[in-house]
XYZ file of C-alpha atoms in Angstrom:
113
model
C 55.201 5.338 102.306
C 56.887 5.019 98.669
C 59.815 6.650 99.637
C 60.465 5.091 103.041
C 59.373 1.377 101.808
C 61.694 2.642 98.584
C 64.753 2.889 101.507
C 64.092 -0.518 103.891
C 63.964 -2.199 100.273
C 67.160 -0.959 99.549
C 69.065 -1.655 102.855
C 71.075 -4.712 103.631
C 69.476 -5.779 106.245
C 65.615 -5.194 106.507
C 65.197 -5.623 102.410
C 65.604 -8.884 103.077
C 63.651 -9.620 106.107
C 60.305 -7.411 104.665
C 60.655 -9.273 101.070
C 61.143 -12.615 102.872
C 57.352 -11.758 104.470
C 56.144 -9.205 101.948
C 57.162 -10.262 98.731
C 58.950 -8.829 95.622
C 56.253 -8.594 93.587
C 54.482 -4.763 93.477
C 51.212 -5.617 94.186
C 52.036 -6.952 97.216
C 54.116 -4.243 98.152
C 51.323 -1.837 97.357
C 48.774 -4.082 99.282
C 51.444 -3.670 102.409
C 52.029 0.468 101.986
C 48.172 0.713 102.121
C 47.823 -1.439 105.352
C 50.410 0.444 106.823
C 49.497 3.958 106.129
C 45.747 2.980 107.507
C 47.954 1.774 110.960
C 49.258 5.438 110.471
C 45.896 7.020 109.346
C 44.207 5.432 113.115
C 46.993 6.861 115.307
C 47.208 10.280 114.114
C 44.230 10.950 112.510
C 41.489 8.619 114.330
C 40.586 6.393 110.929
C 39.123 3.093 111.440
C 40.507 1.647 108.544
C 43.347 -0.630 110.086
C 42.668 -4.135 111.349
C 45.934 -6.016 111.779
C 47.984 -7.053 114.595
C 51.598 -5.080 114.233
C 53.310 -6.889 117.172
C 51.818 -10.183 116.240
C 53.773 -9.804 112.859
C 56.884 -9.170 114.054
C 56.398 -11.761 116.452
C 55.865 -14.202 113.953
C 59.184 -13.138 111.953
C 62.356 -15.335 112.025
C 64.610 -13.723 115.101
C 66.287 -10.651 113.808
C 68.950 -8.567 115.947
C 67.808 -5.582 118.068
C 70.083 -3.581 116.048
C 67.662 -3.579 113.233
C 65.079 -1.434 114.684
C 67.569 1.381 114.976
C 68.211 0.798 111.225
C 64.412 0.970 110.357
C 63.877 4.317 112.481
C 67.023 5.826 111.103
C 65.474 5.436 107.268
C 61.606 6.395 108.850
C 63.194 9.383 110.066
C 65.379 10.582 106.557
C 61.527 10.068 104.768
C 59.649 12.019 107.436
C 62.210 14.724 107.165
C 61.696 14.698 103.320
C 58.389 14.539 103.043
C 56.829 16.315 106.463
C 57.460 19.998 108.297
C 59.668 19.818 111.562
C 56.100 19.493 113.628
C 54.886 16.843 111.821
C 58.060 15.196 111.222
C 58.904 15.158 114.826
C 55.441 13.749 115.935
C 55.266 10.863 113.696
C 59.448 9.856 114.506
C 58.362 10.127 118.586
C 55.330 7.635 117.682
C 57.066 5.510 116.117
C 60.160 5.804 118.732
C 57.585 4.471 121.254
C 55.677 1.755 118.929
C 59.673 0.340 118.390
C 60.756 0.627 122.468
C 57.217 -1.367 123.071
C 58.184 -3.577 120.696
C 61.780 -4.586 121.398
C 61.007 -4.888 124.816
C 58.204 -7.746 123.931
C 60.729 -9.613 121.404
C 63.517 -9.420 123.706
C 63.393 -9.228 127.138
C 60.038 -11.260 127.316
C 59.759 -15.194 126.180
C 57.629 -15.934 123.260
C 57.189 -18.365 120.475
């Protein structure tokens, strides 16, 4: 999580759009790395520690191009690599290939407000 989060902070275009809803401040971005490695911890590993609503954040975000999904898998990708064997690596970047397709295809080719 540090080292991805450590990335999308860093890039142009999603630093601003996560510190816009996260904050700068490093409690909050701790607060945010633990709620998402829970999301993580349920898919992969069955944990019950998760209870948010993933789509229902980014539905409530201020419209953002398509674009910047393919931005946000390229950096989840370079920190899976890093951290994770090929298997592992591989399993978490298909997940989250899918989580992204479902995604884009609710924020843009389906009215919402």
């Amino acid at each position: 999580m540090d080292l991805f989060y450590a990335k999308v902070r860093k890039d142009e275009n999603l630093g601003r759009i996560f510190e816009g809803r996260i904050g700068t401040d490093e409690a909050s971005w701790s607060a945010h790395k633990q709620k998402i490695a829970s999301f993580w911890g349920g898919i992969f590993l069955g944990e019950q520690d998760y209870h948010g609503a993933p789509l229902k954040a980014h539905l409530d975000l201020e419209p953002f191009p398509r674009e910047f999904f393919e931005i946000w898998l390229g950096l989840f990708k370079e920190s899976c690599e890093a951290v994770f064997c090929q298997e592992p690596a591989e399993q978490l970047l298909d997940r989250a290939q899918d989580i992204a397709q479902r995604f884009q295809k609710i924020l843009y080719e389906f009215p919402h407000s």
